[in-house]
Coordinates of C-alpha atoms in Angstrom, one line a residue:
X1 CA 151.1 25.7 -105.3
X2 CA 148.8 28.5 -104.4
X3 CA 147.6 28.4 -107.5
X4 CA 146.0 24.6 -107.1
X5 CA 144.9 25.2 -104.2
X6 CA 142.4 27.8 -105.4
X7 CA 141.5 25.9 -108.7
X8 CA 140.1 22.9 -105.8
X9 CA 138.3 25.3 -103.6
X10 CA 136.5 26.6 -107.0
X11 CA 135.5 23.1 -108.0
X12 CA 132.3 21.8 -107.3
X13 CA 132.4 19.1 -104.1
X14 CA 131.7 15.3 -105.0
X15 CA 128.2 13.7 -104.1
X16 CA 128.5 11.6 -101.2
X17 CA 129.8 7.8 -101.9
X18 CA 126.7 6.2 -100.6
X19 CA 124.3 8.6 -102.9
X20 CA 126.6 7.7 -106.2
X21 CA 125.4 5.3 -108.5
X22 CA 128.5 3.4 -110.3
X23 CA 127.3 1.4 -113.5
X24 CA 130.0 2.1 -115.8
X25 CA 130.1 3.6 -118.7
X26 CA 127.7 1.1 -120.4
X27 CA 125.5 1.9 -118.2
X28 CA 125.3 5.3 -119.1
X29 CA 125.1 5.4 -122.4
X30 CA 122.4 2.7 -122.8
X31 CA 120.9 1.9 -119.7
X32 CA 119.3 -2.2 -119.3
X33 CA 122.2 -3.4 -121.4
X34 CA 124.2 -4.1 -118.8
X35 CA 121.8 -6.6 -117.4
X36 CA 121.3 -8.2 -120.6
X37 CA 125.5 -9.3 -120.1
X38 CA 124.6 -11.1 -116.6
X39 CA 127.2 -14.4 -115.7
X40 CA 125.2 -17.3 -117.0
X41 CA 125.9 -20.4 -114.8
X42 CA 126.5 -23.8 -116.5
X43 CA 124.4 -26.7 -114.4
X44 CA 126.5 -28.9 -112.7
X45 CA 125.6 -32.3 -114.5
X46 CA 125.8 -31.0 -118.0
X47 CA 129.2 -33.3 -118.6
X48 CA 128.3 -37.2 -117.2
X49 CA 131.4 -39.5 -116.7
X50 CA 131.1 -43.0 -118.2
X51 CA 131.4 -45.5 -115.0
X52 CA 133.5 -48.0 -117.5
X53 CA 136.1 -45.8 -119.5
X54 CA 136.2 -42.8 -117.1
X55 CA 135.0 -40.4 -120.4
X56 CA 133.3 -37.0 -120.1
X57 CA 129.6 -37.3 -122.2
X58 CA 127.9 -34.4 -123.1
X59 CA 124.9 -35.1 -120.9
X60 CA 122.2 -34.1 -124.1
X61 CA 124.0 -36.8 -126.5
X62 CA 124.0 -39.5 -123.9
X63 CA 120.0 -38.8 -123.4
X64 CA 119.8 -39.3 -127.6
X65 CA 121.5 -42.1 -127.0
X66 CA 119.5 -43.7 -124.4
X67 CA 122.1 -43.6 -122.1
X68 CA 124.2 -45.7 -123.4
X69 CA 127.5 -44.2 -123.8
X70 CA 130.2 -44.7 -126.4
X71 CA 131.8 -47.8 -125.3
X72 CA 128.8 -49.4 -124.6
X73 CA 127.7 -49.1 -121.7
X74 CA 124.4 -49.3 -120.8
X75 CA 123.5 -46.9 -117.3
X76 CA 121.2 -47.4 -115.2
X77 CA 117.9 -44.9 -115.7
X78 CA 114.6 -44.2 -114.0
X79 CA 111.1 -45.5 -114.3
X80 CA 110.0 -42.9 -116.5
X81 CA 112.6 -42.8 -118.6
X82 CA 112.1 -46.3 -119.2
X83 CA 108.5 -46.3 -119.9
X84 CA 109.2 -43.7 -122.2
X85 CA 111.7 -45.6 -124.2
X86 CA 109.5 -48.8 -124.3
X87 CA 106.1 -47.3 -125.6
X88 CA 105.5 -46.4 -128.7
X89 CA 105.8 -42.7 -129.3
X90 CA 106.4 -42.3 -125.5
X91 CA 102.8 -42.9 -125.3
X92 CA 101.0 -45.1 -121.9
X93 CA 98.9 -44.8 -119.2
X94 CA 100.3 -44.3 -116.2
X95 CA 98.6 -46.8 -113.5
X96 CA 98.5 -45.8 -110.0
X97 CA 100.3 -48.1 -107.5
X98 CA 98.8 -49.1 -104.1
X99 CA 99.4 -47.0 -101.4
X100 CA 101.3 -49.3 -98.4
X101 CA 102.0 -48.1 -95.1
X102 CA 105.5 -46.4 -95.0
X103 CA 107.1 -47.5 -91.9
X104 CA 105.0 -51.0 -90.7
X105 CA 108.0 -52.4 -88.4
X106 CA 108.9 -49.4 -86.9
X107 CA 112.4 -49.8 -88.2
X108 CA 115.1 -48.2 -86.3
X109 CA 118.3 -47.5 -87.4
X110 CA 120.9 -45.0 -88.2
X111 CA 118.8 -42.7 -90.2
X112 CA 114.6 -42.8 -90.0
X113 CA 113.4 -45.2 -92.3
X114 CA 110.8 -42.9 -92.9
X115 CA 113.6 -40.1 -93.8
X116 CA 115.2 -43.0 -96.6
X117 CA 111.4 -43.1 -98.0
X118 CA 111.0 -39.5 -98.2
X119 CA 114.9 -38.7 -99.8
X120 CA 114.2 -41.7 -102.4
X121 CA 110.2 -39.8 -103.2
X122 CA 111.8 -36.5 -104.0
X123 CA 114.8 -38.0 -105.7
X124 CA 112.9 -40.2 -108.8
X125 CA 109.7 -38.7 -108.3
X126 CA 108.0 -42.5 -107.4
X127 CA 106.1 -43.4 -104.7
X128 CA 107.9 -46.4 -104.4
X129 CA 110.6 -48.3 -106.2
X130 CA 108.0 -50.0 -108.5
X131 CA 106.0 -48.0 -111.8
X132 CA 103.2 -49.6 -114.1
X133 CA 102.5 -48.3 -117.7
X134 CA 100.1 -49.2 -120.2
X135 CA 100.5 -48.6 -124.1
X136 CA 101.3 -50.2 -127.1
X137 CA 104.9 -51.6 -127.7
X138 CA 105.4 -51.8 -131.9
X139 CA 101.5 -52.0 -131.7
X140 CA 101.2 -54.9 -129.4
X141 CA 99.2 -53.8 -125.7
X142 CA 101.1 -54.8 -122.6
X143 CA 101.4 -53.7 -119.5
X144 CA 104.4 -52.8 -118.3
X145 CA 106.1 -52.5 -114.5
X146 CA 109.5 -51.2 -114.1
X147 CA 112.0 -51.5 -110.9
X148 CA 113.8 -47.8 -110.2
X149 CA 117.4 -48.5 -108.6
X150 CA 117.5 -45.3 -107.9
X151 CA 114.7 -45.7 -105.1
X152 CA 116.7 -47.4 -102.3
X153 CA 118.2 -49.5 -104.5
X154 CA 115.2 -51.0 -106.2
X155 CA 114.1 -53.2 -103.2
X156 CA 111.3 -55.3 -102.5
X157 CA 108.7 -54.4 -99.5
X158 CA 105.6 -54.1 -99.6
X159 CA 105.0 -51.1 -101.1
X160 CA 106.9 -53.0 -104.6
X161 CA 105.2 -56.0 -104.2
X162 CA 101.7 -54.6 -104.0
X163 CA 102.6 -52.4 -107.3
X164 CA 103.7 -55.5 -109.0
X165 CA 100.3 -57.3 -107.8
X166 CA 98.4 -54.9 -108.9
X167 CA 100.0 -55.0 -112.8
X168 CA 99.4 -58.5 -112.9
X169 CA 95.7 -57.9 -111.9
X170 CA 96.2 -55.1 -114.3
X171 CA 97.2 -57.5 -117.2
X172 CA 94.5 -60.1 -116.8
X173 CA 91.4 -57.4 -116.0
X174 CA 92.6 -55.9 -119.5
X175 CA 93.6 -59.4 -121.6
X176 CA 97.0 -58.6 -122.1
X177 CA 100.5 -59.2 -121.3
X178 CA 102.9 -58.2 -118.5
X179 CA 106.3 -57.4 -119.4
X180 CA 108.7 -56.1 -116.5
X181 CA 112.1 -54.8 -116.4
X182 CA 114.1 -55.5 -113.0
X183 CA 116.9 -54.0 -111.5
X184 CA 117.4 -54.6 -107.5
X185 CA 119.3 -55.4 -105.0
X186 CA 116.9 -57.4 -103.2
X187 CA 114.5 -57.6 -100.3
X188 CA 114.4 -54.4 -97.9
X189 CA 116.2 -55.1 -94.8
X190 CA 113.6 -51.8 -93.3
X191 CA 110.6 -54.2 -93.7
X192 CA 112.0 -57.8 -93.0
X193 CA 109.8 -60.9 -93.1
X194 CA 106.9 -58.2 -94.9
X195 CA 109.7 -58.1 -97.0
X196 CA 110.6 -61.2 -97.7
X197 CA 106.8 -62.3 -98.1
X198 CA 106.1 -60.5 -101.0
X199 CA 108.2 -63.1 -102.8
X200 CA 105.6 -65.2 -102.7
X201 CA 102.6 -62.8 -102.9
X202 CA 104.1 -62.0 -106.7
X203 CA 104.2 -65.3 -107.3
X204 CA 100.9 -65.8 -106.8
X205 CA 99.9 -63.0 -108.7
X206 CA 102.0 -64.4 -111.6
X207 CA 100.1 -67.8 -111.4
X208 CA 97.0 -66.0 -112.2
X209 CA 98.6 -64.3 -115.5
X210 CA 99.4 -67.7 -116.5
X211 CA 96.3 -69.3 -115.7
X212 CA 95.2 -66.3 -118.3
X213 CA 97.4 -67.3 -121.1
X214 CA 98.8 -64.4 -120.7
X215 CA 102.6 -64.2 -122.3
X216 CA 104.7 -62.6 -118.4
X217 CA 107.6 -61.4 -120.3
X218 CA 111.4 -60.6 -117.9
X219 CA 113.8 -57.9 -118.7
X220 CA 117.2 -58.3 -116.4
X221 CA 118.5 -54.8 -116.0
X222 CA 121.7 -54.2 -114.1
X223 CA 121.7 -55.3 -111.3
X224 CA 119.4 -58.0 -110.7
X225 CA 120.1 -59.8 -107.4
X226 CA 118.8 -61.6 -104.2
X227 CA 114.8 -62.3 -103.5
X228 CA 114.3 -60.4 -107.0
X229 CA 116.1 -62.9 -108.8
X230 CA 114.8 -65.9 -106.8
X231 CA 111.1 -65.4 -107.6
X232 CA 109.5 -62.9 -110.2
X233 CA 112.8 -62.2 -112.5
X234 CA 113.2 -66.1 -112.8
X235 CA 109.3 -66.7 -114.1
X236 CA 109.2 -65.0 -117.3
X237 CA 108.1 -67.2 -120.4
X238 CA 111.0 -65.1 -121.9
X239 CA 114.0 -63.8 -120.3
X240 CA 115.8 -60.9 -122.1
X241 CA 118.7 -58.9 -120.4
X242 CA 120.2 -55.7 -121.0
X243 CA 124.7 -56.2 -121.8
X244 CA 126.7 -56.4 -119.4
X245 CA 124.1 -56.5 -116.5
X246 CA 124.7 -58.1 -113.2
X247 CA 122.8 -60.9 -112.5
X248 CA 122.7 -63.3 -109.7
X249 CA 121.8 -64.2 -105.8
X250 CA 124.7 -63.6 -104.2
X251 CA 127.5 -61.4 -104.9
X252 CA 130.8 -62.7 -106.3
X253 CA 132.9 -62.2 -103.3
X254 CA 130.3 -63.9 -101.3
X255 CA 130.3 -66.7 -103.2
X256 CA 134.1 -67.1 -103.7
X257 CA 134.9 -67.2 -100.1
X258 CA 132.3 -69.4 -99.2
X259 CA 133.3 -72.3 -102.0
X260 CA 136.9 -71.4 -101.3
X261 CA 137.6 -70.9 -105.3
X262 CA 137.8 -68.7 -108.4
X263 CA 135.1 -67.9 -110.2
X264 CA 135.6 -67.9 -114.1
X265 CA 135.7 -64.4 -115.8
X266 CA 132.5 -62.4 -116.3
X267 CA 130.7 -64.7 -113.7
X268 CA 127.0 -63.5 -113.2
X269 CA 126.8 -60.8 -116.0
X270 CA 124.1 -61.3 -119.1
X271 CA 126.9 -62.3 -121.5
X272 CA 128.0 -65.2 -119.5
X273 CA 124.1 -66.6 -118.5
X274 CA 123.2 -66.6 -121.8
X275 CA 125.9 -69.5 -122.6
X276 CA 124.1 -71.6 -119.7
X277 CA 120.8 -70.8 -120.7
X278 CA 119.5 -68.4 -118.0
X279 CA 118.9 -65.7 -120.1
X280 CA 117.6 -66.8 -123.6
X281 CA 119.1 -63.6 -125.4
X282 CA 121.2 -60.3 -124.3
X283 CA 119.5 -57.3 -126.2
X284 CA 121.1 -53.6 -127.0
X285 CA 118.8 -50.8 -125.2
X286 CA 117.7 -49.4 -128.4
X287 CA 116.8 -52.8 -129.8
X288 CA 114.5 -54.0 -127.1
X289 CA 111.2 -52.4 -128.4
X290 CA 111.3 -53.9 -131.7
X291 CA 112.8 -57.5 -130.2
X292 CA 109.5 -56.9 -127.2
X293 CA 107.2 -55.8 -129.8
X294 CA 108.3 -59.0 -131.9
X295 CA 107.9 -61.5 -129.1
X296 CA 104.6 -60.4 -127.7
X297 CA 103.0 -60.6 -131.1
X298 CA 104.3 -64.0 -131.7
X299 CA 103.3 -65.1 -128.1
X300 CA 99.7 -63.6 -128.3
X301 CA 99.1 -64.9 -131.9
X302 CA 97.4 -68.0 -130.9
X303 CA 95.4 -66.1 -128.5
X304 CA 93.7 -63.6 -130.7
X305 CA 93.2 -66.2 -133.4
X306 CA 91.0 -67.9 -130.8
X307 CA 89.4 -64.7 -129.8
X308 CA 88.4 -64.2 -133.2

């Protein structure tokens, strides 16, 4: 016992805790690796669960695939992504959309309306829940307006219906079509009677496309619903619609308790209009350039035979 006790009094005493460095043993014998080791995390959204069969997607195969997972469904995606998809190569100019004022009622409610604009800006990256492109789709020029859902659910104030104004001034200024793709869920309550005005402010826009001869081609995206679908996305020369979208005024519940009856199976999707003759033809995502592309070159045939 004596013995250990004089072997620790001859041993050196330790550095103080605070003053020791503790890498491990990597660390000392090649210093910087360690680093190179680091916890990578994995993002959050890298796996994306289809809304229809409840299946995890790996979130870089559903973008090759437009979105459209396995089964067949057909998600709902963003302006840009859209315009993207539509021009050729991804190619278009990107058309500024007329600045509105943000808050014209003074809308009060549970959260500032002004907040909701702000949230729905820094979300999609919009300034409002309209975006115009211009390009070439399979060669043909068009101009092009797309309706974000993700921006307060794609509805119509003022902001929207001065974008959509301005495409159709757009399209005549530069002789060429307008093709739009909705998806809404109707006026904005924030803005009210502004709101509900601009039905009529598109449709006047749209009489002076026609009055052009200018093919106003309508692509129903899901959903299409209330003042959307009872003026602009009911005017089209053409009416295409993505599968499986919802289309209508009302919803279905609405409409079932105030006729006091069933409604048939598959009531106000794209599938179902196209038997009654809404919707002239239901078209896979990845089709509708080439089936666009086809359509506006028929359409504007006549047109550039007389320009010539």
């Amino acid at each position: 016992m004596a013995m250990a006790e004089q072997s620790n009094k001859d041993k050196p005493p330790r550095p103080p805790a605070q003053g020791r460095q503790r890498g491990g043993w990597l660390s000392r014998i090649a210093p910087g690796v360690r680093g190179a080791f680091a916890k990578r995390e994995t993002p959050e959204n890298l796996w994306v669960k289809c809304p229809e069969t409840g299946e995890m997607i790996y979130r870089p195969d559903l973008e090759a695939a437009l979105w459209v997972t396995p089964s067949g469904h057909h998600m709902r995606i963003g302006a840009a992504a859209r315009l993207r998809i539509t021009f050729d190569d991804g190619q278009f100019e990107k058309i500024a959309s007329p600045v509105a004022a943000d808050d014209p009622l003074k809308f009060h409610g549970d959260k500032p309306y002004t907040d909701q604009l702000k949230a729905a800006r820094k979300a999609t990256g919009e300034h409002d829940s309209m975006a115009i492109g211009y390009g070439a789709i399979q060669g043909q020029p068009a101009v092009v307006v797309v309706q974000d859902f993700h921006f307060m659910g794609g509805s119509l104030g003022v902001g929207a219906g001065e974008a959509f104004i301005k495409a159709a001034h757009e399209a005549v200024a530069r002789g060429v079509p307008l093709v739009i793709f909705t998806a809404s869920g109707g006026a904005r309550m924030q803005e009210g009677t502004l709101s509900l005005m601009q039905m009529a402010r598109t449709t006047l826009a749209l009489n002076e496309v026609k009055a052009a001869g200018l093919p106003y081609i309508v692509v129903l995206t899901d959903p299409t619903t209330g003042g959307v679908l009872a003026s602009y996305a009911m005017l089209g020369d053409i009416h295409l619609a993505e599968p499986n979208a919802t289309i209508g005024f009302s919803g279905r519940r609405v409409i079932e308790q105030t006729i006091r009856e069933t409604l048939p199976p598959g009531f106000q999707k794209s599938e179902f209009l196209v038997e009654r003759g809404v919707v002239d033809k239901v078209v896979a995502r990845a089709e509708l350039p080439a089936v666009l592309g086809s359509i506006l070159k028929t359409l504007t045939m006549g047109r550039e035979r007389s320009a010539a």
